[in-house]
GROMACS .gro file of C-alpha atoms in nm:
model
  176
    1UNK     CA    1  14.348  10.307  11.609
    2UNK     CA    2  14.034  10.349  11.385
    3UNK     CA    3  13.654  10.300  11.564
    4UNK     CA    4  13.448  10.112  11.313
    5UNK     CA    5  13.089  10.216  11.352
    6UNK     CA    6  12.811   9.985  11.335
    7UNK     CA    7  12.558  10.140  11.132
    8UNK     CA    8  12.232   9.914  10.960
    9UNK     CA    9  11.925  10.003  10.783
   10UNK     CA   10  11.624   9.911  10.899
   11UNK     CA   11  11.220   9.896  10.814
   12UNK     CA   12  11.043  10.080  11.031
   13UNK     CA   13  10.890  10.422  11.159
   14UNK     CA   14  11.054  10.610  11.426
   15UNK     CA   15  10.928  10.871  11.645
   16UNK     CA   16  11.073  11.068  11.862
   17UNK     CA   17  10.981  11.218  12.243
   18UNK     CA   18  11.234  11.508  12.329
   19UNK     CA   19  11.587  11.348  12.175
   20UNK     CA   20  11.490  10.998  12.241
   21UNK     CA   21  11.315  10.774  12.000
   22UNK     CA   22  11.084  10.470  11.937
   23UNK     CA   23  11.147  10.227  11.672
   24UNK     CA   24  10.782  10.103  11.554
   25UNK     CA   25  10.808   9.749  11.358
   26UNK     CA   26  10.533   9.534  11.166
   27UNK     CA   27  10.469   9.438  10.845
   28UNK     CA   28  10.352   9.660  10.548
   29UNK     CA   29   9.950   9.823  10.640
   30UNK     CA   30  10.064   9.696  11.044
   31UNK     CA   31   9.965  10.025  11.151
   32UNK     CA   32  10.346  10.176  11.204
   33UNK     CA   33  10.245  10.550  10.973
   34UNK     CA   34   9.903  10.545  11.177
   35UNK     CA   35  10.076  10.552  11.500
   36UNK     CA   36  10.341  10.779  11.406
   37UNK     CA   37  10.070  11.053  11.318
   38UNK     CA   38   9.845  11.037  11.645
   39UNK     CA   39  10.191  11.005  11.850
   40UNK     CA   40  10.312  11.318  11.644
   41UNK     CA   41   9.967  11.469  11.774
   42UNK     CA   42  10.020  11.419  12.134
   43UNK     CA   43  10.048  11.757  12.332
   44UNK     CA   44  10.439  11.832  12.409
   45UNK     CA   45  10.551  11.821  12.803
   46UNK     CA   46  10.817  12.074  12.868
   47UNK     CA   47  11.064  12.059  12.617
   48UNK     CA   48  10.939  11.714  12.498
   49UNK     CA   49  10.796  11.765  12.157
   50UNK     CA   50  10.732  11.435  11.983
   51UNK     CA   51  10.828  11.462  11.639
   52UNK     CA   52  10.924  11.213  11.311
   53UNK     CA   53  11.245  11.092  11.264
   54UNK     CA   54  11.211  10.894  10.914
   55UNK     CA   55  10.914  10.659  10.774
   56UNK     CA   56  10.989  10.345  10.607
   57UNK     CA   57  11.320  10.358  10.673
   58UNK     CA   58  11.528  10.463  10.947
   59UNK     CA   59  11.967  10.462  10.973
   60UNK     CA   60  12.085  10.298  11.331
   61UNK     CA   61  12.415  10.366  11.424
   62UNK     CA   62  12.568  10.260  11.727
   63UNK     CA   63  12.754  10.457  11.918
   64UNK     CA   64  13.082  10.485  12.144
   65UNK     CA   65  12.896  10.496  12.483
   66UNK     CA   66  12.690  10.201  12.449
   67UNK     CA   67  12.403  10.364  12.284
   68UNK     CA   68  12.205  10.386  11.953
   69UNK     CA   69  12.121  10.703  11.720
   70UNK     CA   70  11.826  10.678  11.473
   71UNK     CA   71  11.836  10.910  11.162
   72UNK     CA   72  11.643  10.910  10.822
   73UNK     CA   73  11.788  10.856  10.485
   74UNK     CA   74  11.839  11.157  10.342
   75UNK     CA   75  11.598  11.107  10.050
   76UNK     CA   76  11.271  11.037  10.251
   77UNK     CA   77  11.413  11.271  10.597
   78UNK     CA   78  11.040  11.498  10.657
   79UNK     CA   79  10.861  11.252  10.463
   80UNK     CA   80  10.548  11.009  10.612
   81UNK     CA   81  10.318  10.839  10.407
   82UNK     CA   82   9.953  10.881  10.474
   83UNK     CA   83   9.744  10.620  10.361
   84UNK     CA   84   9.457  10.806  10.131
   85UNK     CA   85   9.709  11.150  10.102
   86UNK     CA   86  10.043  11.026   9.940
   87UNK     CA   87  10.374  11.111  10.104
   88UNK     CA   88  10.316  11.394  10.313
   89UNK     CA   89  10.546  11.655  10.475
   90UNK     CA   90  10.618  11.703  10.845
   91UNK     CA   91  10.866  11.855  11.089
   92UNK     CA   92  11.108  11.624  11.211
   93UNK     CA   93  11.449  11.512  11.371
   94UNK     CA   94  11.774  11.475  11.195
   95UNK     CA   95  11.837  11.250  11.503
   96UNK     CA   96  11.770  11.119  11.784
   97UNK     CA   97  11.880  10.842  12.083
   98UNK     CA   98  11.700  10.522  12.008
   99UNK     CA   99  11.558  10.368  12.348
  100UNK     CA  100  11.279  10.125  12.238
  101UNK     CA  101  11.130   9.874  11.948
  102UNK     CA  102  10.768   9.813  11.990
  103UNK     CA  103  10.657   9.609  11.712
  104UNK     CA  104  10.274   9.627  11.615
  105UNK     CA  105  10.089   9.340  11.656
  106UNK     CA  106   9.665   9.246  11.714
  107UNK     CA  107   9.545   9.348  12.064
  108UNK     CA  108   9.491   8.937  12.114
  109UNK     CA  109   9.893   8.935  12.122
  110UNK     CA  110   9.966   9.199  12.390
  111UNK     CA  111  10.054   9.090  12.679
  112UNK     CA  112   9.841   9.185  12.983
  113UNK     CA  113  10.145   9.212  13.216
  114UNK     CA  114  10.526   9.260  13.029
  115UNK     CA  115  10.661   8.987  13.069
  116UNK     CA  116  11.023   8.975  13.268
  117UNK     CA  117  11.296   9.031  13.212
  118UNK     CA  118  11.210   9.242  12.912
  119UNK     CA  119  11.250   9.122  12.566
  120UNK     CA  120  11.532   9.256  12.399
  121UNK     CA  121  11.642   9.291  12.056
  122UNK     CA  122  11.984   9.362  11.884
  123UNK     CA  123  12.049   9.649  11.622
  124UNK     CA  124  12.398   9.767  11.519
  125UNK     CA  125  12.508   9.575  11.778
  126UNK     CA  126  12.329   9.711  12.084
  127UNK     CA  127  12.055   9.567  12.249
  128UNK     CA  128  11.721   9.733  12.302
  129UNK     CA  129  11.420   9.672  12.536
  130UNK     CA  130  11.096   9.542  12.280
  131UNK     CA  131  10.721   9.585  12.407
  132UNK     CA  132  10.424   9.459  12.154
  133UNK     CA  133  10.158   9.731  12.066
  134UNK     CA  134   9.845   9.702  11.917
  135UNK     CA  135   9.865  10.016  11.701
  136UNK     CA  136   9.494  10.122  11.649
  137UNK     CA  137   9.413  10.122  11.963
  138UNK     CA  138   9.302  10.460  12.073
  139UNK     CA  139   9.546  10.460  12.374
  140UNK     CA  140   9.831  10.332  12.194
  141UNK     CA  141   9.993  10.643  12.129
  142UNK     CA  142   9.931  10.723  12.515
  143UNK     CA  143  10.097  10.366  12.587
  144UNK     CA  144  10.358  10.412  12.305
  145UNK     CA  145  10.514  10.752  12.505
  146UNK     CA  146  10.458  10.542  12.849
  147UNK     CA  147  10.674  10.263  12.748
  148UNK     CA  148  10.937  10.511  12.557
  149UNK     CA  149  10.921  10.725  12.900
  150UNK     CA  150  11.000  10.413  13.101
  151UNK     CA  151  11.294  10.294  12.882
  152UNK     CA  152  11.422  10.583  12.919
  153UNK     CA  153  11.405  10.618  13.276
  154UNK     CA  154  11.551  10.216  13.324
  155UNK     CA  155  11.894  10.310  13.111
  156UNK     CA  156  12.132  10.465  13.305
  157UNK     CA  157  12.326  10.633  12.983
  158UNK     CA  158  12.005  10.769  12.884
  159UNK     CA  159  11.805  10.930  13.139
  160UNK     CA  160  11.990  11.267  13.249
  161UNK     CA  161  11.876  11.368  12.894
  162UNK     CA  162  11.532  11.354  12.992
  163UNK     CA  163  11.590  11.486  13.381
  164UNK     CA  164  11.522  11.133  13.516
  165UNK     CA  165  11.908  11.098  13.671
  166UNK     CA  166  11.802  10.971  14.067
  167UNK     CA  167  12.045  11.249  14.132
  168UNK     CA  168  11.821  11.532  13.935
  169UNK     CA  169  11.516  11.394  14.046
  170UNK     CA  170  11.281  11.631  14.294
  171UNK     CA  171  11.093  11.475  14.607
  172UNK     CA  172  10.775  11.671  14.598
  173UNK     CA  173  10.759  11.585  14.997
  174UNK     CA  174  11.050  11.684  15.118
  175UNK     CA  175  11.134  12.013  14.880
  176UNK     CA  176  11.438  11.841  14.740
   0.00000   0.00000   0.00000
């Protein structure tokens, strides 16, 4: 018995906190390569290092357990573009877990409270939580990490990889 993967290309930036990863969606001059580099300049926590995974472009490919894995075509993997520089260089993932879409949009269409449930969207056959950003905000990359943190810790497959399992989790009151 063969296992077909579901696999789609889609437009986009994707950024990555540790080995999970943030889709960023909006149309072309939206902001998406903006936010990329001042969420690329946030200070790493522990061994959460946010990094690129691809610019323009990004591979999703679903996989056996339910979840999603983001990866950059091969010709552009390393590669942002930097409006006013050209296509610049940076260090990046080959991979990581896809646990978000925030899609850019003006501040006017942010909701002051997320609406619930959550708004989810399908890729490759898996469905995603979706928050709106306005990208040039100055906290946005701040808010951008916040929401990627807290899909993270809301999907069960996903959050022993960042220590957020109730099971690994420390009570700073009782020692355990």
């Amino acid at each position: 018995m063969t296992t077909e993967v579901r696999r789609e290309l889609v437009h986009g930036t994707c950024v990555a906190l540790g080995p999970h990863a943030a889709l960023l969606r909006g149309g072309s001059g939206s902001g998406k390569s903006d936010l990329a580099l001042r969420f690329l300049a946030l200070a790493p926590e522990h061994d959460l290092q946010p990094l690129l995974v691809a610019d323009d472009q990004v591979w999703v490919a679903a996989q056996g357990d339910g979840s999603l894995i983001a990866s950059p075509p091969e010709t552009i993997a390393g590669k942002i573009e930097v409006r006013g520089l050209g296509i610049v260089e940076l260090p990046h993932r080959r991979e990581a877990r896809l646990a978000l879409v925030a899609d850019l949009v003006s501040a006017e269409e942010v909701p002051r409270m997320p609406p619930h449930p959550c708004p989810r969207i399908t890729l490759a056959g898996v469905a995603l939580p979706v928050v709106k950003l306005a990208p040039f905000e100055l906290s946005a990359p701040l808010k951008l990490k916040l929401a990627l943190l807290s899909a993270v810790s809301q999907s069960p497959h996903q959050q022993d990889r960042f220590g957020l399992a109730p099971s690994r989790r420390r009570d700073k009151d009782s020692g355990l």
